[in-house]
Amino acid sequence: LSFVPHAVMLFLNRMKAERRIQGMVVNQLQGNLLRKFLNYTETSREYVSTSDLAMAITRDVPELVEHGFMGIFQLVENLGLVLVLGILMLAQSTELSILTPIL
């Protein structure tokens, strides 16, 4: 029962780190998108409506980061879990095969 507070603190710290990473990535992408727009020629800027640019910066970039980029971390976590479980299964099967002649 004494591990419950530690588990809660680990979960909260992890969530805080994810928010920090997500915020930095959103900030970087929004800045890059605006910088790209400002480097357009005047003729090219006429083809892009400012409302589309505003929606891309305020709505699309955070959505892209949340559903795209942050999914990589969940994928890596799951792959790590599969790897650890595979190693554990391999170690246990090797351990059992060593003990079988003794029995």
PDB file of C-alpha atoms in Angstrom:
ATOM      1  CA  LEU A   1       0.000   0.000   0.000  1.00  0.00           C
ATOM      2  CA  SER A   2       2.952   2.305   0.490  1.00  0.00           C
ATOM      3  CA  PHE A   3       3.690   2.299  -3.250  1.00  0.00           C
ATOM      4  CA  VAL A   4       0.358   3.959  -4.171  1.00  0.00           C
ATOM      5  CA  PRO A   5       1.557   7.551  -3.487  1.00  0.00           C
ATOM      6  CA  HIS A   6       4.696   6.881  -5.528  1.00  0.00           C
ATOM      7  CA  ALA A   7       2.644   5.537  -8.421  1.00  0.00           C
ATOM      8  CA  VAL A   8       0.388   8.595  -8.334  1.00  0.00           C
ATOM      9  CA  MET A   9       3.383  10.949  -8.274  1.00  0.00           C
ATOM     10  CA  LEU A  10       4.991   9.072 -11.179  1.00  0.00           C
ATOM     11  CA  PHE A  11       1.778   9.382 -13.197  1.00  0.00           C
ATOM     12  CA  LEU A  12       1.459  13.123 -12.459  1.00  0.00           C
ATOM     13  CA  ASN A  13       5.107  13.818 -13.300  1.00  0.00           C
ATOM     14  CA  ARG A  14       4.757  11.937 -16.569  1.00  0.00           C
ATOM     15  CA  MET A  15       1.648  13.908 -17.515  1.00  0.00           C
ATOM     16  CA  LYS A  16       3.478  17.160 -16.726  1.00  0.00           C
ATOM     17  CA  ALA A  17       6.410  16.147 -18.945  1.00  0.00           C
ATOM     18  CA  GLU A  18       4.067  15.269 -21.820  1.00  0.00           C
ATOM     19  CA  ARG A  19       2.360  18.656 -21.582  1.00  0.00           C
ATOM     20  CA  ARG A  20       5.738  20.376 -21.666  1.00  0.00           C
ATOM     21  CA  ILE A  21       6.884  18.437 -24.748  1.00  0.00           C
ATOM     22  CA  GLN A  22       3.548  18.927 -26.485  1.00  0.00           C
ATOM     23  CA  GLY A  23       3.596  22.667 -25.800  1.00  0.00           C
ATOM     24  CA  MET A  24       7.129  23.085 -27.129  1.00  0.00           C
ATOM     25  CA  VAL A  25       6.317  21.170 -30.318  1.00  0.00           C
ATOM     26  CA  VAL A  26       3.101  23.156 -30.892  1.00  0.00           C
ATOM     27  CA  ASN A  27       4.982  26.414 -30.345  1.00  0.00           C
ATOM     28  CA  GLN A  28       7.736  25.401 -32.782  1.00  0.00           C
ATOM     29  CA  LEU A  29       5.313  24.292 -35.506  1.00  0.00           C
ATOM     30  CA  GLN A  30       3.171  27.413 -35.179  1.00  0.00           C
ATOM     31  CA  GLY A  31       6.244  29.609 -35.467  1.00  0.00           C
ATOM     32  CA  ASN A  32       7.509  27.672 -38.479  1.00  0.00           C
ATOM     33  CA  LEU A  33       4.138  27.907 -40.216  1.00  0.00           C
ATOM     34  CA  LEU A  34       3.940  31.665 -39.702  1.00  0.00           C
ATOM     35  CA  ARG A  35       7.563  32.099 -40.799  1.00  0.00           C
ATOM     36  CA  LYS A  36       6.867  30.073 -43.948  1.00  0.00           C
ATOM     37  CA  PHE A  37       3.833  32.253 -44.726  1.00  0.00           C
ATOM     38  CA  LEU A  38       5.818  35.456 -44.232  1.00  0.00           C
ATOM     39  CA  ASN A  39       8.482  34.237 -46.669  1.00  0.00           C
ATOM     40  CA  TYR A  40       5.901  33.909 -49.445  1.00  0.00           C
ATOM     41  CA  THR A  41       5.941  36.509 -52.193  1.00  0.00           C
ATOM     42  CA  GLU A  42       3.119  39.021 -52.264  1.00  0.00           C
ATOM     43  CA  THR A  43       1.514  37.167 -55.155  1.00  0.00           C
ATOM     44  CA  SER A  44       1.617  33.862 -53.302  1.00  0.00           C
ATOM     45  CA  ARG A  45       0.159  35.429 -50.146  1.00  0.00           C
ATOM     46  CA  GLU A  46      -2.884  36.552 -52.106  1.00  0.00           C
ATOM     47  CA  TYR A  47      -3.795  32.898 -52.749  1.00  0.00           C
ATOM     48  CA  VAL A  48      -3.813  32.029 -49.035  1.00  0.00           C
ATOM     49  CA  SER A  49      -6.614  33.484 -46.959  1.00  0.00           C
ATOM     50  CA  THR A  50      -5.674  34.788 -43.541  1.00  0.00           C
ATOM     51  CA  SER A  51      -8.541  32.836 -42.008  1.00  0.00           C
ATOM     52  CA  ASP A  52      -7.069  29.575 -43.347  1.00  0.00           C
ATOM     53  CA  LEU A  53      -3.700  30.514 -41.888  1.00  0.00           C
ATOM     54  CA  ALA A  54      -5.264  31.388 -38.536  1.00  0.00           C
ATOM     55  CA  MET A  55      -7.200  28.107 -38.430  1.00  0.00           C
ATOM     56  CA  ALA A  56      -4.092  26.141 -39.342  1.00  0.00           C
ATOM     57  CA  ILE A  57      -2.106  27.788 -36.553  1.00  0.00           C
ATOM     58  CA  THR A  58      -4.752  27.696 -33.823  1.00  0.00           C
ATOM     59  CA  ARG A  59      -6.669  24.491 -34.591  1.00  0.00           C
ATOM     60  CA  ASP A  60      -4.760  22.220 -36.945  1.00  0.00           C
ATOM     61  CA  VAL A  61      -1.267  22.399 -35.432  1.00  0.00           C
ATOM     62  CA  PRO A  62      -2.335  21.438 -31.861  1.00  0.00           C
ATOM     63  CA  GLU A  63      -4.527  18.660 -33.264  1.00  0.00           C
ATOM     64  CA  LEU A  64      -1.689  17.364 -35.422  1.00  0.00           C
ATOM     65  CA  VAL A  65       0.698  17.318 -32.470  1.00  0.00           C
ATOM     66  CA  GLU A  66      -1.792  15.684 -30.107  1.00  0.00           C
ATOM     67  CA  HIS A  67      -2.974  12.954 -32.452  1.00  0.00           C
ATOM     68  CA  GLY A  68       0.177  12.529 -34.526  1.00  0.00           C
ATOM     69  CA  PHE A  69       3.419  13.352 -32.772  1.00  0.00           C
ATOM     70  CA  MET A  70       2.383  12.423 -29.226  1.00  0.00           C
ATOM     71  CA  GLY A  71       1.206   9.024 -30.481  1.00  0.00           C
ATOM     72  CA  ILE A  72       4.850   8.141 -31.134  1.00  0.00           C
ATOM     73  CA  PHE A  73       5.509   8.080 -27.390  1.00  0.00           C
ATOM     74  CA  GLN A  74       2.643   5.657 -26.772  1.00  0.00           C
ATOM     75  CA  LEU A  75       3.904   3.470 -29.623  1.00  0.00           C
ATOM     76  CA  VAL A  76       7.448   3.395 -28.219  1.00  0.00           C
ATOM     77  CA  GLU A  77       6.096   2.635 -24.747  1.00  0.00           C
ATOM     78  CA  ASN A  78       4.052  -0.298 -26.070  1.00  0.00           C
ATOM     79  CA  LEU A  79       6.976  -1.633 -28.112  1.00  0.00           C
ATOM     80  CA  GLY A  80       9.184  -1.440 -25.013  1.00  0.00           C
ATOM     81  CA  LEU A  81       6.586  -3.359 -23.038  1.00  0.00           C
ATOM     82  CA  VAL A  82       6.407  -6.069 -25.712  1.00  0.00           C
ATOM     83  CA  LEU A  83      10.207  -6.284 -25.753  1.00  0.00           C
ATOM     84  CA  VAL A  84      10.439  -6.620 -21.962  1.00  0.00           C
ATOM     85  CA  LEU A  85       7.686  -9.245 -21.886  1.00  0.00           C
ATOM     86  CA  GLY A  86       9.381 -11.176 -24.694  1.00  0.00           C
ATOM     87  CA  ILE A  87      12.682 -11.170 -22.827  1.00  0.00           C
ATOM     88  CA  LEU A  88      10.918 -12.262 -19.639  1.00  0.00           C
ATOM     89  CA  MET A  89       9.159 -15.113 -21.468  1.00  0.00           C
ATOM     90  CA  LEU A  90      12.422 -16.193 -23.074  1.00  0.00           C
ATOM     91  CA  ALA A  91      14.222 -16.131 -19.726  1.00  0.00           C
ATOM     92  CA  GLN A  92      11.478 -18.172 -18.066  1.00  0.00           C
ATOM     93  CA  SER A  93      11.377 -20.754 -20.848  1.00  0.00           C
ATOM     94  CA  THR A  94      15.166 -21.095 -20.703  1.00  0.00           C
ATOM     95  CA  GLU A  95      14.977 -21.449 -16.939  1.00  0.00           C
ATOM     96  CA  LEU A  96      12.322 -24.171 -17.242  1.00  0.00           C
ATOM     97  CA  SER A  97      14.273 -26.073 -19.896  1.00  0.00           C
ATOM     98  CA  ILE A  98      17.329 -26.079 -17.632  1.00  0.00           C
ATOM     99  CA  LEU A  99      15.284 -27.429 -14.719  1.00  0.00           C
ATOM    100  CA  THR A 100      13.478 -30.125 -16.767  1.00  0.00           C
ATOM    101  CA  PRO A 101      16.338 -32.728 -16.728  1.00  0.00           C
ATOM    102  CA  ILE A 102      16.646 -32.278 -12.951  1.00  0.00           C
ATOM    103  CA  LEU A 103      12.997 -33.118 -12.369  1.00  0.00           C
TER     104      LEU A 103
END
